[in-house]
Each structure stands twice: as C-alpha cells, then as structure tokens.
PDB file of C-alpha atoms in Angstrom:
ATOM      1  CA  MET A  23     -38.053  25.003 -21.714  1.00  0.00           C
ATOM      2  CA  GLY A  24     -40.666  27.781 -22.539  1.00  0.00           C
ATOM      3  CA  ALA A  25     -44.203  28.134 -20.999  1.00  0.00           C
ATOM      4  CA  MET A  26     -44.252  24.462 -19.461  1.00  0.00           C
ATOM      5  CA  SER A  27     -46.131  23.841 -16.133  1.00  0.00           C
ATOM      6  CA  VAL A  28     -43.010  21.339 -14.736  1.00  0.00           C
ATOM      7  CA  ARG A  29     -42.726  21.739 -10.863  1.00  0.00           C
ATOM      8  CA  SER A  30     -40.224  20.266  -9.107  1.00  0.00           C
ATOM      9  CA  GLN A  31     -41.762  21.356  -5.752  1.00  0.00           C
ATOM     10  CA  SER A  32     -44.608  23.183  -4.765  1.00  0.00           C
ATOM     11  CA  THR A  33     -44.842  27.335  -4.787  1.00  0.00           C
ATOM     12  CA  GLU A  34     -47.732  28.078  -2.866  1.00  0.00           C
ATOM     13  CA  PRO A  35     -48.383  26.674   0.505  1.00  0.00           C
ATOM     14  CA  SER A  36     -50.886  23.706  -0.121  1.00  0.00           C
ATOM     15  CA  GLU A  37     -53.177  24.549   2.956  1.00  0.00           C
ATOM     16  CA  SER A  38     -53.967  28.132   3.269  1.00  0.00           C
ATOM     17  CA  PRO A  39     -56.710  28.873   6.012  1.00  0.00           C
ATOM     18  CA  GLU A  40     -59.796  29.848   3.706  1.00  0.00           C
ATOM     19  CA  ALA A  41     -59.109  27.177   1.318  1.00  0.00           C
ATOM     20  CA  ALA A  42     -62.103  25.132   0.972  1.00  0.00           C
ATOM     21  CA  HIS A  43     -62.483  20.881   1.026  1.00  0.00           C
ATOM     22  CA  ARG A  44     -62.318  19.784  -2.338  1.00  0.00           C
ATOM     23  CA  ALA A  45     -63.054  16.057  -3.165  1.00  0.00           C
ATOM     24  CA  GLY A  46     -63.270  14.280  -6.395  1.00  0.00           C
ATOM     25  CA  PHE A  47     -62.284  11.532  -8.252  1.00  0.00           C
ATOM     26  CA  ALA A  48     -59.224  10.771 -10.619  1.00  0.00           C
ATOM     27  CA  CYS A  49     -58.218   7.885 -12.376  1.00  0.00           C
ATOM     28  CA  PHE A  50     -54.761   7.184 -14.160  1.00  0.00           C
ATOM     29  CA  VAL A  51     -54.322   5.747 -17.382  1.00  0.00           C
ATOM     30  CA  GLY A  52     -51.490   4.598 -19.770  1.00  0.00           C
ATOM     31  CA  ARG A  53     -50.188   1.457 -21.243  1.00  0.00           C
ATOM     32  CA  PRO A  54     -49.545  -1.715 -19.490  1.00  0.00           C
ATOM     33  CA  ASN A  55     -46.659  -1.177 -17.192  1.00  0.00           C
ATOM     34  CA  ALA A  56     -46.579   2.689 -17.101  1.00  0.00           C
ATOM     35  CA  GLY A  57     -46.586   2.371 -13.719  1.00  0.00           C
ATOM     36  CA  LYS A  58     -49.860   3.131 -12.827  1.00  0.00           C
ATOM     37  CA  SER A  59     -50.743   0.666  -9.768  1.00  0.00           C
ATOM     38  CA  THR A  60     -47.317   1.501  -8.508  1.00  0.00           C
ATOM     39  CA  LEU A  61     -48.291   4.998  -8.409  1.00  0.00           C
ATOM     40  CA  THR A  62     -51.525   4.599  -6.981  1.00  0.00           C
ATOM     41  CA  ASN A  63     -49.914   2.230  -3.864  1.00  0.00           C
ATOM     42  CA  ALA A  64     -47.642   5.046  -3.378  1.00  0.00           C
ATOM     43  CA  LEU A  65     -50.132   7.960  -3.565  1.00  0.00           C
ATOM     44  CA  VAL A  66     -52.568   6.122  -1.298  1.00  0.00           C
ATOM     45  CA  GLY A  67     -49.732   4.692   1.143  1.00  0.00           C
ATOM     46  CA  GLN A  68     -50.688   2.606   4.330  1.00  0.00           C
ATOM     47  CA  LYS A  69     -54.227   4.722   4.274  1.00  0.00           C
ATOM     48  CA  VAL A  70     -55.822   2.270   1.349  1.00  0.00           C
ATOM     49  CA  ALA A  71     -59.101   1.753   1.596  1.00  0.00           C
ATOM     50  CA  ILE A  72     -60.189  -1.024  -0.366  1.00  0.00           C
ATOM     51  CA  THR A  73     -64.103  -0.404  -0.513  1.00  0.00           C
ATOM     52  CA  ALA A  74     -66.804  -2.994  -0.890  1.00  0.00           C
ATOM     53  CA  ASN A  75     -69.478  -0.166  -1.182  1.00  0.00           C
ATOM     54  CA  GLN A  76     -69.845   2.371  -4.053  1.00  0.00           C
ATOM     55  CA  PRO A  77     -71.460   5.853  -3.436  1.00  0.00           C
ATOM     56  CA  GLN A  78     -74.359   6.909  -5.668  1.00  0.00           C
ATOM     57  CA  THR A  79     -71.862   9.170  -7.809  1.00  0.00           C
ATOM     58  CA  THR A  80     -69.253   6.226  -8.998  1.00  0.00           C
ATOM     59  CA  ARG A  81     -70.331   3.165 -11.052  1.00  0.00           C
ATOM     60  CA  HIS A  82     -66.761   2.202 -10.718  1.00  0.00           C
ATOM     61  CA  THR A  83     -64.315   0.394  -8.662  1.00  0.00           C
ATOM     62  CA  VAL A  84     -62.741   2.434  -6.055  1.00  0.00           C
ATOM     63  CA  ARG A  85     -58.642   1.636  -6.001  1.00  0.00           C
ATOM     64  CA  GLY A  86     -57.629   3.412  -2.810  1.00  0.00           C
ATOM     65  CA  ILE A  87     -58.758   6.746  -0.925  1.00  0.00           C
ATOM     66  CA  VAL A  88     -56.322   9.706   0.036  1.00  0.00           C
ATOM     67  CA  HIS A  89     -57.420  11.660   2.737  1.00  0.00           C
ATOM     68  CA  ARG A  90     -55.825  15.073   3.499  1.00  0.00           C
ATOM     69  CA  GLU A  91     -56.652  17.758   5.777  1.00  0.00           C
ATOM     70  CA  ASP A  92     -57.920  20.020   2.738  1.00  0.00           C
ATOM     71  CA  ALA A  93     -59.076  17.457   0.639  1.00  0.00           C
ATOM     72  CA  GLN A  94     -60.106  13.648  -0.494  1.00  0.00           C
ATOM     73  CA  LEU A  95     -59.021  12.301  -3.747  1.00  0.00           C
ATOM     74  CA  ILE A  96     -60.824   9.091  -4.594  1.00  0.00           C
ATOM     75  CA  LEU A  97     -58.604   6.874  -7.307  1.00  0.00           C
ATOM     76  CA  VAL A  98     -60.658   4.592  -9.758  1.00  0.00           C
ATOM     77  CA  ASP A  99     -59.967   1.982 -11.932  1.00  0.00           C
ATOM     78  CA  THR A 100     -60.878   1.922 -15.474  1.00  0.00           C
ATOM     79  CA  PRO A 101     -60.503  -0.837 -17.662  1.00  0.00           C
ATOM     80  CA  GLY A 102     -57.801  -0.681 -20.446  1.00  0.00           C
ATOM     81  CA  LEU A 103     -58.043   1.348 -23.287  1.00  0.00           C
ATOM     82  CA  HIS A 104     -57.420  -0.506 -26.476  1.00  0.00           C
ATOM     83  CA  LYS A 105     -57.943  -1.167 -30.105  1.00  0.00           C
ATOM     84  CA  PRO A 106     -60.815  -2.911 -30.334  1.00  0.00           C
ATOM     85  CA  ARG A 107     -60.931  -5.725 -32.269  1.00  0.00           C
ATOM     86  CA  THR A 108     -64.271  -7.092 -31.077  1.00  0.00           C
ATOM     87  CA  LEU A 109     -67.763  -5.779 -30.100  1.00  0.00           C
ATOM     88  CA  LEU A 110     -66.674  -6.207 -26.351  1.00  0.00           C
ATOM     89  CA  GLY A 111     -63.756  -4.231 -27.227  1.00  0.00           C
ATOM     90  CA  GLU A 112     -65.847  -1.610 -28.327  1.00  0.00           C
ATOM     91  CA  ARG A 113     -67.934  -1.425 -25.302  1.00  0.00           C
ATOM     92  CA  LEU A 114     -65.132  -1.418 -22.682  1.00  0.00           C
ATOM     93  CA  ASN A 115     -63.760   1.180 -24.730  1.00  0.00           C
ATOM     94  CA  ASP A 116     -66.898   3.129 -24.284  1.00  0.00           C
ATOM     95  CA  VAL A 117     -66.971   2.323 -20.506  1.00  0.00           C
ATOM     96  CA  VAL A 118     -63.307   3.766 -20.406  1.00  0.00           C
ATOM     97  CA  ARG A 119     -64.738   7.063 -22.466  1.00  0.00           C
ATOM     98  CA  THR A 120     -67.429   7.219 -19.716  1.00  0.00           C
ATOM     99  CA  THR A 121     -65.613   6.882 -16.997  1.00  0.00           C
ATOM    100  CA  TRP A 122     -62.988   9.814 -18.471  1.00  0.00           C
ATOM    101  CA  ALA A 123     -65.735  12.343 -18.837  1.00  0.00           C
ATOM    102  CA  GLU A 124     -67.245  11.472 -15.064  1.00  0.00           C
ATOM    103  CA  VAL A 125     -64.306  11.562 -13.057  1.00  0.00           C
ATOM    104  CA  ASP A 126     -62.820  15.210 -11.841  1.00  0.00           C
ATOM    105  CA  VAL A 127     -59.476  14.787 -13.421  1.00  0.00           C
ATOM    106  CA  ILE A 128     -57.451  11.986 -15.464  1.00  0.00           C
ATOM    107  CA  GLY A 129     -53.768  11.304 -14.522  1.00  0.00           C
ATOM    108  CA  PHE A 130     -51.908  10.220 -17.923  1.00  0.00           C
ATOM    109  CA  CYS A 131     -48.895   7.724 -17.038  1.00  0.00           C
ATOM    110  CA  LEU A 132     -45.910   7.779 -19.325  1.00  0.00           C
ATOM    111  CA  PRO A 133     -42.724   6.371 -17.988  1.00  0.00           C
ATOM    112  CA  ALA A 134     -39.708   8.543 -18.553  1.00  0.00           C
ATOM    113  CA  ASN A 135     -37.462   5.550 -19.700  1.00  0.00           C
ATOM    114  CA  GLU A 136     -39.287   5.346 -22.816  1.00  0.00           C
ATOM    115  CA  LYS A 137     -39.929   7.151 -25.898  1.00  0.00           C
ATOM    116  CA  ILE A 138     -43.327   7.729 -26.510  1.00  0.00           C
ATOM    117  CA  GLY A 139     -44.833   4.851 -28.752  1.00  0.00           C
ATOM    118  CA  PRO A 140     -47.951   4.469 -30.547  1.00  0.00           C
ATOM    119  CA  GLY A 141     -49.784   2.652 -27.727  1.00  0.00           C
ATOM    120  CA  ASP A 142     -49.224   6.109 -25.789  1.00  0.00           C
ATOM    121  CA  ARG A 143     -50.500   8.346 -28.787  1.00  0.00           C
ATOM    122  CA  PHE A 144     -53.339   6.154 -29.273  1.00  0.00           C
ATOM    123  CA  ILE A 145     -54.298   7.082 -25.715  1.00  0.00           C
ATOM    124  CA  ALA A 146     -53.625  10.764 -26.022  1.00  0.00           C
ATOM    125  CA  LYS A 147     -55.648  10.880 -28.981  1.00  0.00           C
ATOM    126  CA  GLU A 148     -58.811   9.350 -27.035  1.00  0.00           C
ATOM    127  CA  LEU A 149     -57.606  11.905 -24.395  1.00  0.00           C
ATOM    128  CA  ALA A 150     -57.843  14.965 -26.226  1.00  0.00           C
ATOM    129  CA  GLY A 151     -61.569  13.862 -27.427  1.00  0.00           C
ATOM    130  CA  ILE A 152     -62.680  14.293 -23.779  1.00  0.00           C
ATOM    131  CA  ARG A 153     -62.390  18.227 -23.613  1.00  0.00           C
ATOM    132  CA  LYS A 154     -63.879  19.377 -20.050  1.00  0.00           C
ATOM    133  CA  THR A 155     -61.952  16.693 -17.776  1.00  0.00           C
ATOM    134  CA  PRO A 156     -58.224  18.112 -16.916  1.00  0.00           C
ATOM    135  CA  LYS A 157     -55.543  15.836 -18.326  1.00  0.00           C
ATOM    136  CA  VAL A 158     -52.103  15.479 -16.269  1.00  0.00           C
ATOM    137  CA  ALA A 159     -49.246  13.793 -17.624  1.00  0.00           C
ATOM    138  CA  VAL A 160     -47.595  12.099 -14.593  1.00  0.00           C
ATOM    139  CA  VAL A 161     -43.839  11.012 -15.615  1.00  0.00           C
ATOM    140  CA  THR A 162     -43.187   7.647 -13.976  1.00  0.00           C
ATOM    141  CA  LYS A 163     -40.059   5.868 -13.142  1.00  0.00           C
ATOM    142  CA  THR A 164     -37.599   9.389 -13.285  1.00  0.00           C
ATOM    143  CA  ASP A 165     -35.352   7.230 -10.893  1.00  0.00           C
ATOM    144  CA  LEU A 166     -34.330   5.001 -13.895  1.00  0.00           C
ATOM    145  CA  VAL A 167     -33.103   8.010 -16.173  1.00  0.00           C
ATOM    146  CA  ASP A 168     -30.858  10.867 -16.018  1.00  0.00           C
ATOM    147  CA  SER A 169     -31.813  14.535 -15.878  1.00  0.00           C
ATOM    148  CA  LYS A 170     -31.173  14.817 -19.653  1.00  0.00           C
ATOM    149  CA  THR A 171     -33.495  12.364 -20.862  1.00  0.00           C
ATOM    150  CA  LEU A 172     -35.769  13.247 -18.301  1.00  0.00           C
ATOM    151  CA  ALA A 173     -35.884  16.875 -19.358  1.00  0.00           C
ATOM    152  CA  GLU A 174     -36.186  15.529 -23.574  1.00  0.00           C
ATOM    153  CA  GLN A 175     -39.191  13.815 -22.365  1.00  0.00           C
ATOM    154  CA  LEU A 176     -41.147  16.050 -20.828  1.00  0.00           C
ATOM    155  CA  ILE A 177     -40.574  18.536 -24.158  1.00  0.00           C
ATOM    156  CA  ALA A 178     -41.882  15.636 -25.898  1.00  0.00           C
ATOM    157  CA  ILE A 179     -44.785  14.942 -23.541  1.00  0.00           C
ATOM    158  CA  ASP A 180     -45.751  18.772 -23.939  1.00  0.00           C
ATOM    159  CA  GLN A 181     -45.267  18.568 -27.339  1.00  0.00           C
ATOM    160  CA  LEU A 182     -47.785  15.420 -27.902  1.00  0.00           C
ATOM    161  CA  GLY A 183     -50.711  17.808 -26.118  1.00  0.00           C
ATOM    162  CA  LYS A 184     -50.092  20.635 -28.765  1.00  0.00           C
ATOM    163  CA  GLU A 185     -49.963  18.300 -31.558  1.00  0.00           C
ATOM    164  CA  LEU A 186     -53.363  16.790 -30.392  1.00  0.00           C
ATOM    165  CA  GLY A 187     -54.929  20.384 -29.629  1.00  0.00           C
ATOM    166  CA  PHE A 188     -54.972  20.186 -25.844  1.00  0.00           C
ATOM    167  CA  GLU A 189     -53.011  21.685 -23.133  1.00  0.00           C
ATOM    168  CA  TRP A 190     -51.621  19.553 -19.935  1.00  0.00           C
ATOM    169  CA  ALA A 191     -52.623  20.869 -16.785  1.00  0.00           C
ATOM    170  CA  GLU A 192     -49.759  19.748 -15.583  1.00  0.00           C
ATOM    171  CA  ILE A 193     -46.697  17.914 -16.191  1.00  0.00           C
ATOM    172  CA  VAL A 194     -45.610  16.062 -13.223  1.00  0.00           C
ATOM    173  CA  PRO A 195     -42.331  13.943 -13.126  1.00  0.00           C
ATOM    174  CA  VAL A 196     -42.277  11.257 -10.207  1.00  0.00           C
ATOM    175  CA  SER A 197     -40.263   8.266  -8.791  1.00  0.00           C
ATOM    176  CA  ALA A 198     -43.113   6.285  -6.993  1.00  0.00           C
ATOM    177  CA  VAL A 199     -39.987   3.713  -5.787  1.00  0.00           C
ATOM    178  CA  GLY A 200     -38.126   6.817  -3.994  1.00  0.00           C
ATOM    179  CA  ASP A 201     -41.881   8.354  -2.944  1.00  0.00           C
ATOM    180  CA  LYS A 202     -39.909  11.282  -4.960  1.00  0.00           C
ATOM    181  CA  GLN A 203     -42.535  13.977  -5.392  1.00  0.00           C
ATOM    182  CA  VAL A 204     -45.410  11.653  -4.812  1.00  0.00           C
ATOM    183  CA  SER A 205     -47.494  13.898  -2.306  1.00  0.00           C
ATOM    184  CA  LEU A 206     -46.340  16.489  -4.661  1.00  0.00           C
ATOM    185  CA  LEU A 207     -48.744  14.993  -7.496  1.00  0.00           C
ATOM    186  CA  ALA A 208     -51.342  14.866  -4.771  1.00  0.00           C
ATOM    187  CA  ASP A 209     -50.727  18.469  -4.053  1.00  0.00           C
ATOM    188  CA  LEU A 210     -51.280  19.309  -7.867  1.00  0.00           C
ATOM    189  CA  LEU A 211     -54.328  16.943  -8.226  1.00  0.00           C
ATOM    190  CA  VAL A 212     -56.252  18.481  -5.319  1.00  0.00           C
ATOM    191  CA  PRO A 213     -56.971  21.795  -6.903  1.00  0.00           C
ATOM    192  CA  LEU A 214     -58.516  20.082  -9.936  1.00  0.00           C
ATOM    193  CA  LEU A 215     -61.063  18.778  -7.620  1.00  0.00           C
ATOM    194  CA  PRO A 216     -64.611  20.473  -7.375  1.00  0.00           C
ATOM    195  CA  GLU A 217     -64.964  22.037  -3.674  1.00  0.00           C
ATOM    196  CA  GLY A 218     -67.078  19.788  -1.174  1.00  0.00           C
ATOM    197  CA  PRO A 219     -67.410  17.499   1.832  1.00  0.00           C
ATOM    198  CA  ALA A 220     -65.527  14.373   2.180  1.00  0.00           C
ATOM    199  CA  LEU A 221     -67.314  11.597  -0.040  1.00  0.00           C
ATOM    200  CA  TYR A 222     -66.218   8.744   2.128  1.00  0.00           C
ATOM    201  CA  PRO A 223     -66.065   8.406   5.929  1.00  0.00           C
ATOM    202  CA  GLU A 224     -62.034   8.755   7.063  1.00  0.00           C
ATOM    203  CA  GLY A 225     -60.278   5.598   7.737  1.00  0.00           C
ATOM    204  CA  ASP A 226     -60.170   2.207   6.523  1.00  0.00           C
ATOM    205  CA  LEU A 227     -63.545   1.310   4.992  1.00  0.00           C
ATOM    206  CA  THR A 228     -62.753  -2.363   4.925  1.00  0.00           C
ATOM    207  CA  ASP A 229     -63.815  -2.475   8.499  1.00  0.00           C
ATOM    208  CA  GLU A 230     -67.366  -3.248   7.628  1.00  0.00           C
ATOM    209  CA  PRO A 231     -67.632  -4.239   4.172  1.00  0.00           C
ATOM    210  CA  GLU A 232     -70.562  -6.677   4.960  1.00  0.00           C
ATOM    211  CA  GLN A 233     -72.587  -3.705   6.300  1.00  0.00           C
ATOM    212  CA  VAL A 234     -71.754  -1.954   3.163  1.00  0.00           C
ATOM    213  CA  MET A 235     -72.396  -4.868   1.183  1.00  0.00           C
ATOM    214  CA  ILE A 236     -75.849  -5.594   2.085  1.00  0.00           C
ATOM    215  CA  ALA A 237     -76.661  -1.944   1.642  1.00  0.00           C
ATOM    216  CA  GLU A 238     -75.645  -2.266  -1.826  1.00  0.00           C
ATOM    217  CA  LEU A 239     -77.343  -5.349  -2.575  1.00  0.00           C
ATOM    218  CA  ILE A 240     -80.754  -3.794  -1.355  1.00  0.00           C
ATOM    219  CA  ARG A 241     -80.323  -0.518  -3.173  1.00  0.00           C
ATOM    220  CA  GLU A 242     -80.097  -2.884  -6.400  1.00  0.00           C
ATOM    221  CA  ALA A 243     -82.929  -4.701  -5.825  1.00  0.00           C
ATOM    222  CA  ALA A 244     -85.158  -1.657  -5.082  1.00  0.00           C
ATOM    223  CA  LEU A 245     -83.729   0.367  -8.117  1.00  0.00           C
ATOM    224  CA  GLU A 246     -84.246  -2.865 -10.269  1.00  0.00           C
ATOM    225  CA  GLY A 247     -87.407  -1.936 -12.658  1.00  0.00           C
ATOM    226  CA  VAL A 248     -87.370   1.499 -11.621  1.00  0.00           C
ATOM    227  CA  ARG A 249     -83.851   2.959 -12.835  1.00  0.00           C
ATOM    228  CA  ASP A 250     -85.518   5.448 -15.500  1.00  0.00           C
ATOM    229  CA  GLU A 251     -87.935   6.733 -12.604  1.00  0.00           C
ATOM    230  CA  LEU A 252     -85.654   7.030  -9.840  1.00  0.00           C
ATOM    231  CA  PRO A 253     -82.173   7.210 -11.504  1.00  0.00           C
ATOM    232  CA  HIS A 254     -80.160   7.696  -8.577  1.00  0.00           C
ATOM    233  CA  SER A 255     -82.574   8.633  -5.749  1.00  0.00           C
ATOM    234  CA  ILE A 256     -82.113   5.970  -3.499  1.00  0.00           C
ATOM    235  CA  ALA A 257     -79.735   5.449  -0.628  1.00  0.00           C
ATOM    236  CA  VAL A 258     -79.650   2.470   1.674  1.00  0.00           C
ATOM    237  CA  VAL A 259     -78.698   2.314   5.412  1.00  0.00           C
ATOM    238  CA  VAL A 260     -78.525  -0.682   7.450  1.00  0.00           C
ATOM    239  CA  GLU A 261     -79.480   0.714  10.903  1.00  0.00           C
ATOM    240  CA  GLU A 262     -78.434  -2.626  12.894  1.00  0.00           C
ATOM    241  CA  MET A 263     -77.996  -6.274  12.474  1.00  0.00           C
ATOM    242  CA  LEU A 264     -78.319  -8.315  15.130  1.00  0.00           C
ATOM    243  CA  PRO A 265     -78.358 -12.096  15.824  1.00  0.00           C
ATOM    244  CA  ARG A 266     -82.044 -13.005  17.332  1.00  0.00           C
ATOM    245  CA  GLU A 267     -81.931 -14.041  20.930  1.00  0.00           C
ATOM    246  CA  ASP A 268     -83.303 -17.282  22.414  1.00  0.00           C
ATOM    247  CA  ARG A 269     -82.384 -19.290  19.289  1.00  0.00           C
ATOM    248  CA  PRO A 270     -80.812 -22.433  19.164  1.00  0.00           C
ATOM    249  CA  ALA A 271     -77.027 -22.726  17.699  1.00  0.00           C
ATOM    250  CA  ASP A 272     -77.472 -24.541  14.875  1.00  0.00           C
ATOM    251  CA  LYS A 273     -80.797 -22.436  13.879  1.00  0.00           C
ATOM    252  CA  PRO A 274     -79.222 -19.174  14.113  1.00  0.00           C
ATOM    253  CA  LEU A 275     -81.292 -15.805  12.886  1.00  0.00           C
ATOM    254  CA  LEU A 276     -79.967 -12.502  11.997  1.00  0.00           C
ATOM    255  CA  ASP A 277     -82.161  -9.435  12.435  1.00  0.00           C
ATOM    256  CA  ILE A 278     -81.285  -6.551   9.482  1.00  0.00           C
ATOM    257  CA  HIS A 279     -83.257  -3.418   9.655  1.00  0.00           C
ATOM    258  CA  ALA A 280     -82.505  -0.980   7.274  1.00  0.00           C
ATOM    259  CA  ASN A 281     -83.967   2.265   5.729  1.00  0.00           C
ATOM    260  CA  LEU A 282     -84.195   2.929   2.357  1.00  0.00           C
ATOM    261  CA  PHE A 283     -84.062   6.960   1.630  1.00  0.00           C
ATOM    262  CA  ILE A 284     -85.572   8.733  -0.883  1.00  0.00           C
ATOM    263  CA  GLU A 285     -85.639  12.603  -1.881  1.00  0.00           C
ATOM    264  CA  ARG A 286     -89.560  13.088  -2.298  1.00  0.00           C
ATOM    265  CA  PRO A 287     -92.681  11.637  -0.852  1.00  0.00           C
ATOM    266  CA  SER A 288     -93.821  11.129  -4.462  1.00  0.00           C
ATOM    267  CA  GLN A 289     -91.492   8.646  -4.820  1.00  0.00           C
ATOM    268  CA  LYS A 290     -92.513   6.554  -2.050  1.00  0.00           C
ATOM    269  CA  GLY A 291     -95.179   4.868  -3.966  1.00  0.00           C
ATOM    270  CA  ILE A 292     -92.778   4.076  -6.890  1.00  0.00           C
ATOM    271  CA  ILE A 293     -90.723   2.218  -4.252  1.00  0.00           C
ATOM    272  CA  ILE A 294     -93.431   0.553  -2.111  1.00  0.00           C
ATOM    273  CA  GLY A 295     -96.125  -0.211  -5.249  1.00  0.00           C
ATOM    274  CA  PRO A 296     -99.636  -1.415  -4.994  1.00  0.00           C
ATOM    275  CA  GLN A 297    -100.589  -2.675  -1.640  1.00  0.00           C
ATOM    276  CA  GLY A 298     -97.067  -2.869  -0.704  1.00  0.00           C
ATOM    277  CA  LYS A 299     -95.860  -5.804  -3.365  1.00  0.00           C
ATOM    278  CA  ARG A 300     -92.898  -3.948  -5.051  1.00  0.00           C
ATOM    279  CA  LEU A 301     -91.425  -3.503  -1.377  1.00  0.00           C
ATOM    280  CA  LYS A 302     -91.801  -7.218  -0.615  1.00  0.00           C
ATOM    281  CA  GLU A 303     -90.515  -8.175  -4.089  1.00  0.00           C
ATOM    282  CA  VAL A 304     -87.609  -6.239  -2.895  1.00  0.00           C
ATOM    283  CA  GLY A 305     -87.251  -7.625   0.279  1.00  0.00           C
ATOM    284  CA  ILE A 306     -87.487 -11.165  -0.965  1.00  0.00           C
ATOM    285  CA  LYS A 307     -84.994 -10.526  -3.482  1.00  0.00           C
ATOM    286  CA  SER A 308     -82.312  -8.928  -1.659  1.00  0.00           C
ATOM    287  CA  ARG A 309     -82.709 -11.599   1.712  1.00  0.00           C
ATOM    288  CA  LYS A 310     -81.833 -14.175  -0.720  1.00  0.00           C
ATOM    289  CA  GLN A 311     -78.886 -12.452  -1.907  1.00  0.00           C
ATOM    290  CA  ILE A 312     -77.756 -11.386   1.886  1.00  0.00           C
ATOM    291  CA  GLU A 313     -78.155 -14.772   2.951  1.00  0.00           C
ATOM    292  CA  ALA A 314     -76.115 -16.109   0.562  1.00  0.00           C
ATOM    293  CA  LEU A 315     -73.595 -13.633   1.017  1.00  0.00           C
ATOM    294  CA  LEU A 316     -73.334 -14.175   5.102  1.00  0.00           C
ATOM    295  CA  GLY A 317     -74.704 -17.704   4.766  1.00  0.00           C
ATOM    296  CA  THR A 318     -77.107 -17.429   7.685  1.00  0.00           C
ATOM    297  CA  PRO A 319     -80.826 -17.154   7.523  1.00  0.00           C
ATOM    298  CA  VAL A 320     -81.841 -13.537   7.611  1.00  0.00           C
ATOM    299  CA  PHE A 321     -85.201 -11.358   9.061  1.00  0.00           C
ATOM    300  CA  LEU A 322     -84.896  -8.675   6.467  1.00  0.00           C
ATOM    301  CA  ASP A 323     -86.752  -5.340   7.950  1.00  0.00           C
ATOM    302  CA  LEU A 324     -86.964  -2.631   5.245  1.00  0.00           C
ATOM    303  CA  HIS A 325     -88.642   0.651   5.817  1.00  0.00           C
ATOM    304  CA  VAL A 326     -88.839   3.470   3.489  1.00  0.00           C
ATOM    305  CA  LYS A 327     -88.226   7.174   4.364  1.00  0.00           C
ATOM    306  CA  VAL A 328     -88.124  10.735   2.715  1.00  0.00           C
ATOM    307  CA  ALA A 329     -84.654  12.443   3.339  1.00  0.00           C
ATOM    308  CA  LYS A 330     -85.337  15.555   1.622  1.00  0.00           C
ATOM    309  CA  ASP A 331     -83.114  16.390  -1.421  1.00  0.00           C
ATOM    310  CA  TRP A 332     -80.559  14.072   0.140  1.00  0.00           C
ATOM    311  CA  GLN A 333     -78.335  14.062  -2.978  1.00  0.00           C
ATOM    312  CA  ARG A 334     -77.908  18.036  -2.321  1.00  0.00           C
ATOM    313  CA  ASP A 335     -77.595  18.345   1.402  1.00  0.00           C
ATOM    314  CA  PRO A 336     -73.935  17.795   2.609  1.00  0.00           C
ATOM    315  CA  LYS A 337     -75.777  16.637   6.372  1.00  0.00           C
ATOM    316  CA  GLN A 338     -78.279  14.403   4.734  1.00  0.00           C
ATOM    317  CA  LEU A 339     -75.266  12.966   2.722  1.00  0.00           C
ATOM    318  CA  ARG A 340     -72.857  12.383   5.878  1.00  0.00           C
ATOM    319  CA  ARG A 341     -75.556  10.826   7.629  1.00  0.00           C
ATOM    320  CA  LEU A 342     -76.373   8.214   4.691  1.00  0.00           C
ATOM    321  CA  GLY A 343     -72.634   7.431   4.645  1.00  0.00           C
ATOM    322  CA  PHE A 344     -71.361   9.359   1.649  1.00  0.00           C
TER     323      PHE A 344
END
C-alpha cells in the first residue's frame, strides 16, 4: 500500500515517563451520518462532560472531554459545512472555517461502507485550504465492510489528500460500535495536541453548571463594550453562593460573591469606569440575568482583582478554573 500511515495497533507505548502532558481541541467533520457523534460518544465513553462553561480559549460548544493520564482532548462542535445558498449559509461556513483554523486537530470522518462522494470532496477541498491544522482521516463503520473494501477505501482517501495537495497526519480505521481502535484513535490524536496543562478540571463538569454559568454571564456583561480593549483578559470566579440567613421563606435572597480577574492594573480603570459606573452597570445587568437563570432574587457582590498575566501562567489558570 505504499508509504501510508495506517496503523492497526500502536507501535510505540503511549505513555513514556518523560512525555509532557498535552491538552487541546479537536473537532470531527464529515457529512451527515458519517458517524461523528457515535465516534465522539465512544471516545469520551462514560466520562462524558457536557459543559455549560466555555474557557477563554474557545467560543465553541464542547461536546465532550477525554481525560487521560498524559493528555486532555476536548472535542468541540462545529456546525455542518454545506454549499451556501444564503448569506446565513456563508456566515455559518465562515464560522466553520474559523473553528477549523482554531482547533489543534481535525478528524475527517468517512464511512468505510460508502464510496467517497461529492459531499466528501467538498469538505476535503475546504480542509485543504486550512494549511496549519493537522488533519486525520477517520474511517468509520469498518464493522460493515470486508478487509478488501476497507483497503480500497483507505487507498482512495490517501489519493484524495494527494489530489488536493495535502498529507493526512494519520489515516485511522475505527469501528465505534465494536469499540475497535477507538482508544488507538485517541493515541494518535494526542501527539498532535500542544503541550500544556489540562484546560478543564478532571471529572464530570456538570456538577456545578450554575456557578459556571453565572461566571459566564458576569464575564459577558463585563466584556460588553470593552471587547476591543480587553478581548480575553477577563476571568470570572464565583467565590461563593449562599442563601442569606434570617430571610422569610417566601422572600429568599441569594448572596453571590464573585471576583473579576484582569491581567494588569491598567485594565482596572477600564472595567470599573469613571466613579465605578461601568462596574455598577455590569453588576445590574448580570444580576438580572442571574435572577432569570435561577428564578430567585440575588445580591451580587463584584470585586475586580489583578492576577498578573493569568493567561500565560499555568498556576493562575488552574486557580481560575481553566
């Protein structure tokens, strides 16, 4: 089959002691019914973490997170790419392209039991335009074909890359149904991620969606109108949420204490505004949204703190929950 990188089992051990921890984002693309969600579920397994929060690093919906000793693989959703018939279609396609350029690796799902069609070509052509991001061809539904058909499909996929002038980082046959090689796929995706600490805390992130959603509402309100000056340098941590004591049952009040972290003292003035006006507006706006979310009156206490260069400091990032 020539010099194709098709592997059936991992040749090198996936965990060598000196291997640095890696963490990053992947998205699976492919036409409808190519097996994307089955694959996502198989990869994430029982550890599915559907998250309400979005770290600063992604504006995209997180579908699931694969936690491993040596890595954290975060699977993000992209809207389907299609031939645009409308302006909205074009906008959606732009969103897709942006996402593809922002993730660390793209898995292109192609079912083993269907010949490569125009829909696949359309997506592959778009992928060819995204130069920097490594692309892995994932051949799904291999349980539905014999080995001869599978071999032909693998060659066809290899050819498709060559025709469009790019090299697949890997071509991996998987059957999510039989769980065959799904962990191999993870083994092959991990080395394509950048080195770095986990971006999400270990474990299921659904235990505290409220706190996380509240932090996100405050952050959105704080960024409004200053996005150009502080595009990403705000992190919000909800320190505590406690029901106010001595309140009658029919008039509860929830005390929420939250810190807004910025990177530099000079940004403090931007957030707080003249005579504290901006921060007050942020408080009022996010309080209304939080009350709507929780269905209960809220007292919101906001403080602005400087966490020096938190975006580049792994210790700070961990403390801020990234």
